[in-house]
mmCIF file of C-alpha atoms in Angstrom:
data_model
loop_
_atom_site.group_PDB
_atom_site.id
_atom_site.type_symbol
_atom_site.label_atom_id
_atom_site.label_comp_id
_atom_site.label_asym_id
_atom_site.label_seq_id
_atom_site.Cartn_x
_atom_site.Cartn_y
_atom_site.Cartn_z
ATOM 1 C CA MET A 1 17.871 -10.670 -2.047
ATOM 2 C CA PRO A 2 17.873 -7.317 -0.349
ATOM 3 C CA VAL A 3 21.624 -5.340 -1.009
ATOM 4 C CA THR A 4 23.633 -5.212 2.022
ATOM 5 C CA THR A 5 25.956 -2.426 2.694
ATOM 6 C CA ALA A 6 28.796 -4.832 1.920
ATOM 7 C CA ASP A 7 27.466 -5.606 -1.379
ATOM 8 C CA LYS A 8 27.563 -2.047 -2.050
ATOM 9 C CA ARG A 9 30.867 -1.089 -1.012
ATOM 10 C CA ALA A 10 31.927 -3.444 -2.768
ATOM 11 C CA THR A 11 30.359 -2.767 -5.895
ATOM 12 C CA PHE A 12 31.864 1.026 -5.383
ATOM 13 C CA ARG A 13 34.988 -0.143 -5.126
ATOM 14 C CA LYS A 14 35.036 -2.472 -8.620
ATOM 15 C CA LEU A 15 33.815 0.802 -10.089
ATOM 16 C CA HIS A 16 37.006 2.043 -9.836
ATOM 17 C CA GLU A 17 38.876 -0.685 -11.314
ATOM 18 C CA THR A 18 38.458 0.028 -15.201
ATOM 19 C CA GLY A 19 36.590 1.843 -17.361
ATOM 20 C CA CYS A 20 34.384 5.851 -16.826
ATOM 21 C CA PHE A 21 31.312 5.888 -14.559
ATOM 22 C CA VAL A 22 29.563 8.649 -13.574
ATOM 23 C CA ILE A 23 27.924 9.383 -10.134
ATOM 24 C CA PRO A 24 25.525 11.963 -9.757
ATOM 25 C CA ASN A 25 24.718 13.861 -6.731
ATOM 26 C CA PRO A 26 21.818 14.369 -5.509
ATOM 27 C CA TRP A 27 20.335 16.378 -2.466
ATOM 28 C CA ASP A 28 17.496 14.430 -0.540
ATOM 29 C CA VAL A 29 15.294 10.930 -0.325
ATOM 30 C CA GLY A 30 13.715 11.759 -3.704
ATOM 31 C CA SER A 31 16.331 12.664 -5.782
ATOM 32 C CA ALA A 32 18.192 9.944 -4.923
ATOM 33 C CA ARG A 33 15.295 7.428 -5.943
ATOM 34 C CA ALA A 34 15.016 8.942 -9.286
ATOM 35 C CA LEU A 35 18.508 9.056 -9.885
ATOM 36 C CA GLN A 36 18.406 5.378 -9.603
ATOM 37 C CA SER A 37 15.654 4.833 -11.309
ATOM 38 C CA MET A 38 17.413 6.153 -14.728
ATOM 39 C CA GLY A 39 20.148 3.536 -13.912
ATOM 40 C CA PHE A 40 23.173 5.274 -12.625
ATOM 41 C CA LYS A 41 25.397 2.952 -11.086
ATOM 42 C CA ALA A 42 26.602 4.992 -7.962
ATOM 43 C CA LEU A 43 25.734 8.340 -6.336
ATOM 44 C CA ALA A 44 27.500 10.913 -4.339
ATOM 45 C CA SER A 45 25.923 13.279 -2.111
ATOM 46 C CA THR A 46 26.527 17.268 -2.343
ATOM 47 C CA SER A 47 27.014 19.256 0.929
ATOM 48 C CA ALA A 48 25.632 22.598 -1.148
ATOM 49 C CA GLY A 49 22.594 20.552 -2.425
ATOM 50 C CA PHE A 50 22.148 19.475 0.883
ATOM 51 C CA ALA A 51 22.492 22.365 2.924
ATOM 52 C CA TRP A 52 20.123 24.265 0.601
ATOM 53 C CA SER A 53 17.521 21.664 0.897
ATOM 54 C CA ILE A 54 17.685 22.489 4.323
ATOM 55 C CA GLY A 55 17.682 26.393 4.261
ATOM 56 C CA LYS A 56 21.205 26.795 5.391
ATOM 57 C CA ALA A 57 24.328 28.097 3.379
ATOM 58 C CA ASP A 58 26.954 25.442 1.706
ATOM 59 C CA ASN A 59 29.782 24.882 4.444
ATOM 60 C CA HIS A 60 27.325 25.634 7.286
ATOM 61 C CA VAL A 61 26.081 22.101 7.686
ATOM 62 C CA THR A 62 26.393 20.388 11.524
ATOM 63 C CA LEU A 63 28.151 16.828 11.491
ATOM 64 C CA ASP A 64 24.808 15.325 13.216
ATOM 65 C CA GLU A 65 22.684 17.314 10.258
ATOM 66 C CA VAL A 66 24.972 15.552 7.487
ATOM 67 C CA CYS A 67 24.903 12.056 9.291
ATOM 68 C CA GLU A 68 21.468 11.778 9.460
ATOM 69 C CA HIS A 69 21.318 12.969 5.526
ATOM 70 C CA LEU A 70 23.728 10.272 4.329
ATOM 71 C CA THR A 71 21.906 7.437 6.726
ATOM 72 C CA ALA A 72 18.999 8.767 4.883
ATOM 73 C CA LEU A 73 20.371 8.396 1.174
ATOM 74 C CA CYS A 74 21.729 5.220 1.716
ATOM 75 C CA GLY A 75 18.949 3.677 3.099
ATOM 76 C CA ALA A 76 16.301 5.104 0.435
ATOM 77 C CA VAL A 77 18.723 3.058 -2.070
ATOM 78 C CA ASP A 78 20.420 0.338 -3.573
ATOM 79 C CA LEU A 79 23.421 2.040 -5.169
ATOM 80 C CA PRO A 80 26.537 2.667 -3.219
ATOM 81 C CA VAL A 81 26.309 6.087 -1.980
ATOM 82 C CA ASN A 82 29.813 8.105 -1.964
ATOM 83 C CA ALA A 83 29.776 11.149 0.713
ATOM 84 C CA ASP A 84 30.840 14.692 0.630
ATOM 85 C CA PHE A 85 32.446 14.749 4.148
ATOM 86 C CA GLU A 86 33.640 18.013 3.287
ATOM 87 C CA GLY A 87 37.053 18.677 5.633
ATOM 88 C CA GLY A 88 35.785 15.965 8.090
ATOM 89 C CA PHE A 89 33.728 18.452 10.082
ATOM 90 C CA ALA A 90 37.285 19.337 12.245
ATOM 91 C CA HIS A 91 40.598 20.461 11.998
ATOM 92 C CA GLU A 92 43.008 17.927 13.738
ATOM 93 C CA PRO A 93 43.219 14.290 12.324
ATOM 94 C CA GLU A 94 42.364 13.185 15.408
ATOM 95 C CA LYS A 95 38.890 14.490 15.619
ATOM 96 C CA VAL A 96 38.604 13.985 11.675
ATOM 97 C CA ALA A 97 39.397 10.237 12.624
ATOM 98 C CA ALA A 98 36.455 9.867 14.774
ATOM 99 C CA ASN A 99 34.282 11.986 12.732
ATOM 100 C CA VAL A 100 35.505 9.463 9.747
ATOM 101 C CA VAL A 101 34.230 6.794 11.935
ATOM 102 C CA ARG A 102 30.816 7.912 12.389
ATOM 103 C CA ALA A 103 30.594 8.994 8.518
ATOM 104 C CA VAL A 104 31.413 5.187 7.729
ATOM 105 C CA ARG A 105 28.251 3.998 10.437
ATOM 106 C CA THR A 106 25.584 5.440 7.970
ATOM 107 C CA GLY A 107 26.604 3.336 5.616
ATOM 108 C CA VAL A 108 28.581 5.094 3.130
ATOM 109 C CA ALA A 109 30.260 3.462 0.499
ATOM 110 C CA GLY A 110 33.209 6.043 0.394
ATOM 111 C CA LEU A 111 33.700 9.616 1.271
ATOM 112 C CA SER A 112 36.453 12.783 0.731
ATOM 113 C CA ILE A 113 37.976 14.707 2.375
ATOM 114 C CA GLU A 114 39.374 18.562 1.525
ATOM 115 C CA ASP A 115 42.020 20.593 2.694
ATOM 116 C CA SER A 116 40.280 23.795 2.560
ATOM 117 C CA THR A 117 40.030 25.666 5.719
ATOM 118 C CA GLY A 118 37.150 27.705 5.390
ATOM 119 C CA ASP A 119 39.628 30.706 6.341
ATOM 120 C CA LYS A 120 39.834 33.294 3.307
ATOM 121 C CA ALA A 121 43.401 34.452 4.657
ATOM 122 C CA LYS A 122 44.600 30.930 4.855
ATOM 123 C CA PRO A 123 42.274 29.041 2.177
ATOM 124 C CA LEU A 124 44.237 25.741 2.411
ATOM 125 C CA TYR A 125 45.575 23.749 5.460
ATOM 126 C CA GLU A 126 49.278 23.087 5.824
ATOM 127 C CA ARG A 127 50.361 20.452 3.175
ATOM 128 C CA ALA A 128 51.693 18.230 6.011
ATOM 129 C CA LEU A 129 48.617 18.382 8.289
ATOM 130 C CA GLY A 130 46.802 18.296 5.509
ATOM 131 C CA ILE A 131 48.833 14.582 4.889
ATOM 132 C CA GLU A 132 47.614 13.785 8.588
ATOM 133 C CA ARG A 133 44.208 14.586 8.194
ATOM 134 C CA ILE A 134 43.680 11.636 5.343
ATOM 135 C CA ARG A 135 46.477 9.592 6.889
ATOM 136 C CA ALA A 136 43.788 9.796 9.843
ATOM 137 C CA ALA A 137 40.875 9.170 7.531
ATOM 138 C CA ARG A 138 42.343 6.287 6.407
ATOM 139 C CA ALA A 139 43.018 4.684 9.926
ATOM 140 C CA ALA A 140 39.703 5.091 10.961
ATOM 141 C CA ILE A 141 38.335 3.560 7.615
ATOM 142 C CA ASP A 142 40.423 0.464 8.269
ATOM 143 C CA ALA A 143 40.023 0.398 11.745
ATOM 144 C CA ASP A 144 36.709 -1.695 11.648
ATOM 145 C CA LYS A 145 37.566 -3.382 7.590
ATOM 146 C CA SER A 146 34.669 -1.708 6.873
ATOM 147 C CA GLY A 147 36.115 -1.412 2.990
ATOM 148 C CA VAL A 148 35.177 2.360 2.056
ATOM 149 C CA LEU A 149 37.071 4.139 -0.730
ATOM 150 C CA LEU A 150 38.507 7.326 0.704
ATOM 151 C CA ALA A 151 39.447 9.834 -1.600
ATOM 152 C CA GLY A 152 41.934 13.061 -0.996
ATOM 153 C CA ARG A 153 40.829 16.208 -2.335
ATOM 154 C CA CYS A 154 42.665 19.141 -2.750
ATOM 155 C CA GLU A 155 40.814 22.597 -3.341
ATOM 156 C CA GLY A 156 43.559 24.616 -4.944
ATOM 157 C CA PHE A 157 41.295 25.124 -7.687
ATOM 158 C CA LEU A 158 38.542 26.150 -5.723
ATOM 159 C CA VAL A 159 40.068 28.544 -2.699
ATOM 160 C CA GLY A 160 42.074 31.108 -5.482
ATOM 161 C CA GLN A 161 45.361 28.912 -5.351
ATOM 162 C CA ALA A 162 44.999 27.452 -9.221
ATOM 163 C CA ASP A 163 48.889 26.244 -8.981
ATOM 164 C CA LEU A 164 48.762 22.780 -10.652
ATOM 165 C CA ALA A 165 52.153 21.683 -9.360
ATOM 166 C CA MET A 166 51.212 22.100 -5.846
ATOM 167 C CA VAL A 167 48.027 20.401 -6.774
ATOM 168 C CA ILE A 168 49.852 17.710 -7.972
ATOM 169 C CA ASP A 169 51.983 17.526 -4.987
ATOM 170 C CA ARG A 170 49.754 17.467 -2.358
ATOM 171 C CA LEU A 171 47.225 14.656 -4.501
ATOM 172 C CA GLN A 172 50.479 12.498 -5.084
ATOM 173 C CA ALA A 173 51.162 12.985 -0.824
ATOM 174 C CA TYR A 174 47.618 12.188 0.054
ATOM 175 C CA ALA A 175 47.933 8.895 -2.253
ATOM 176 C CA GLU A 176 50.676 7.728 -0.456
ATOM 177 C CA ALA A 177 48.667 8.415 2.608
ATOM 178 C CA GLY A 178 46.025 6.161 1.780
ATOM 179 C CA ALA A 179 43.356 8.272 -0.457
ATOM 180 C CA ASP A 180 42.502 5.516 -3.061
ATOM 181 C CA CYS A 181 41.174 7.643 -4.968
ATOM 182 C CA LEU A 182 41.920 11.381 -5.947
ATOM 183 C CA TYR A 183 40.230 14.413 -6.620
ATOM 184 C CA ALA A 184 41.227 18.289 -7.602
ATOM 185 C CA PRO A 185 37.917 20.306 -8.176
ATOM 186 C CA GLY A 186 37.971 23.650 -10.385
ATOM 187 C CA ILE A 187 40.573 21.713 -13.069
ATOM 188 C CA ARG A 188 38.305 22.022 -15.913
ATOM 189 C CA THR A 189 41.254 21.885 -19.548
ATOM 190 C CA LYS A 190 42.019 18.819 -21.231
ATOM 191 C CA GLU A 191 45.569 19.482 -20.247
ATOM 192 C CA GLN A 192 44.934 20.299 -16.607
ATOM 193 C CA ILE A 193 42.937 17.439 -16.737
ATOM 194 C CA SER A 194 45.682 14.717 -17.947
ATOM 195 C CA ALA A 195 48.516 16.003 -15.929
ATOM 196 C CA VAL A 196 46.105 15.189 -12.658
ATOM 197 C CA VAL A 197 45.650 12.027 -14.350
ATOM 198 C CA LYS A 198 49.004 10.810 -15.242
ATOM 199 C CA ALA A 199 50.040 12.102 -12.068
ATOM 200 C CA VAL A 200 48.764 9.756 -9.162
ATOM 201 C CA HIS A 201 48.171 6.804 -12.209
ATOM 202 C CA PRO A 202 47.575 4.291 -10.808
ATOM 203 C CA LYS A 203 44.694 5.702 -8.876
ATOM 204 C CA PRO A 204 41.792 6.657 -10.125
ATOM 205 C CA VAL A 205 40.653 10.310 -10.567
ATOM 206 C CA ASN A 206 37.246 12.205 -9.449
ATOM 207 C CA LEU A 207 36.301 14.572 -12.371
ATOM 208 C CA LEU A 208 34.015 17.503 -11.092
ATOM 209 C CA LEU A 209 32.092 18.766 -13.881
ATOM 210 C CA GLY A 210 29.174 20.886 -13.647
ATOM 211 C CA TRP A 211 29.204 23.353 -16.579
ATOM 212 C CA PRO A 212 28.749 23.206 -20.012
ATOM 213 C CA GLY A 213 31.755 21.306 -21.392
ATOM 214 C CA LEU A 214 33.372 17.477 -21.646
ATOM 215 C CA SER A 215 31.147 14.873 -22.267
ATOM 216 C CA VAL A 216 31.925 11.390 -20.129
ATOM 217 C CA ALA A 217 33.244 10.078 -23.190
ATOM 218 C CA GLU A 218 35.791 12.641 -23.670
ATOM 219 C CA ALA A 219 36.582 12.541 -20.024
ATOM 220 C CA ALA A 220 37.081 8.759 -20.266
ATOM 221 C CA GLU A 221 39.978 8.901 -22.991
ATOM 222 C CA LEU A 222 41.504 11.085 -20.879
ATOM 223 C CA GLY A 223 41.808 8.319 -18.092
ATOM 224 C CA VAL A 224 39.131 9.573 -15.606
ATOM 225 C CA ARG A 225 37.283 7.298 -13.708
ATOM 226 C CA ARG A 226 34.544 8.629 -12.244
ATOM 227 C CA ILE A 227 32.935 12.088 -12.976
ATOM 228 C CA SER A 228 30.627 14.145 -10.178
ATOM 229 C CA VAL A 229 28.618 17.071 -10.709
ATOM 230 C CA GLY A 230 28.797 18.532 -7.559
ATOM 231 C CA GLY A 231 25.469 20.462 -6.534
ATOM 232 C CA SER A 232 24.964 21.700 -10.122
ATOM 233 C CA LEU A 233 21.737 18.949 -10.416
ATOM 234 C CA ALA A 234 20.741 20.838 -7.265
ATOM 235 C CA ARG A 235 21.610 24.484 -8.483
ATOM 236 C CA ALA A 236 19.006 23.555 -12.015
ATOM 237 C CA ALA A 237 16.276 22.444 -9.777
ATOM 238 C CA TRP A 238 16.584 26.107 -7.625
ATOM 239 C CA GLY A 239 16.605 27.356 -11.470
ATOM 240 C CA GLY A 240 13.560 26.105 -12.563
ATOM 241 C CA PHE A 241 11.899 26.871 -8.812
ATOM 242 C CA MET A 242 13.194 30.285 -8.807
ATOM 243 C CA ARG A 243 12.409 30.960 -12.545
ATOM 244 C CA ALA A 244 8.492 30.319 -12.149
ATOM 245 C CA ALA A 245 8.600 31.503 -8.061
ATOM 246 C CA LYS A 246 9.935 34.804 -9.966
ATOM 247 C CA GLU A 247 7.056 35.607 -12.970
ATOM 248 C CA ILE A 248 4.297 34.668 -10.374
ATOM 249 C CA ALA A 249 5.983 37.395 -7.262
ATOM 250 C CA GLU A 250 6.990 39.768 -10.282
ATOM 251 C CA GLN A 251 4.400 39.462 -12.934
ATOM 252 C CA GLY A 252 1.305 37.370 -11.293
ATOM 253 C CA THR A 253 1.751 35.139 -14.381
ATOM 254 C CA PHE A 254 2.014 30.971 -14.650
ATOM 255 C CA ASN A 255 3.578 29.994 -17.332
ATOM 256 C CA GLU A 256 6.670 28.278 -16.001
ATOM 257 C CA LEU A 257 5.072 26.604 -14.410
ATOM 258 C CA GLY A 258 4.118 24.556 -17.695
ATOM 259 C CA ASN A 259 7.797 23.436 -18.060
ATOM 260 C CA GLY A 260 7.361 21.511 -14.014
ATOM 261 C CA TYR A 261 8.037 18.038 -14.635
ATOM 262 C CA ALA A 262 4.221 16.041 -14.433
ATOM 263 C CA GLY A 263 3.027 14.898 -11.458
ATOM 264 C CA GLY A 264 1.931 11.621 -12.458
ATOM 265 C CA GLU A 265 5.088 10.755 -13.870
ATOM 266 C CA LEU A 266 6.823 11.444 -10.475
ATOM 267 C CA ASN A 267 4.142 9.412 -8.433
ATOM 268 C CA LYS A 268 5.227 6.680 -11.147
ATOM 269 C CA MET A 269 8.813 6.818 -10.664
ATOM 270 C CA LEU A 270 8.974 7.408 -6.751
ATOM 271 C CA GLY A 271 5.468 4.766 -6.463
#
């Protein structure tokens, strides 16, 4: 029997009830299908990875491009897909809501809304507006009883405002506004992670791990429910590409190409 969108959404919600799981971040259909073949239980899009794949910088893709991308990812795999929906592609809560409706229609099982503005002088939305944006996203999701899981993100640690008390206060407010899962990308220490988990309990916490450090087991011990890697897999792929291409361009040799993944294995996996 084919896996329906409703099945995926129900599965995704179930995953958030107990334990700790990893939602790796593919950047295109091929990487999504590869990750599915490895046994992961869910996937998440990456705004950065997708942007780079179409020749753009992160946070410079359009709503149309993202919705087309999400539709392709959801259609390519039987796994739930969580959308990195950036800041909702709008400032005003009512426009965020309208855009969330479009995201839901792509077939995603979950989506996140950030509180970063893109303005270096004022990198976070005012607290009240940030809350209203989450509340608007919640209402848009609930309007058709889609069951899409909403993650509320506080970007403080990523925009130079590493005030844990402020981040926790916002996450708690986003939880009250309807966020099902809370996310503070940039927190790294066990003390920070544990504090966030305890502050929003019993709601689940997403942890970003885009660098060497904690293991899945260690994150689970801290109470983390899900782990994503953001654009890190895409950066790893770009690392191999750039090393090989630079060697050819600068040295005229092809040694790095010997580190590539076997084409036959890729054909078997994706065929």
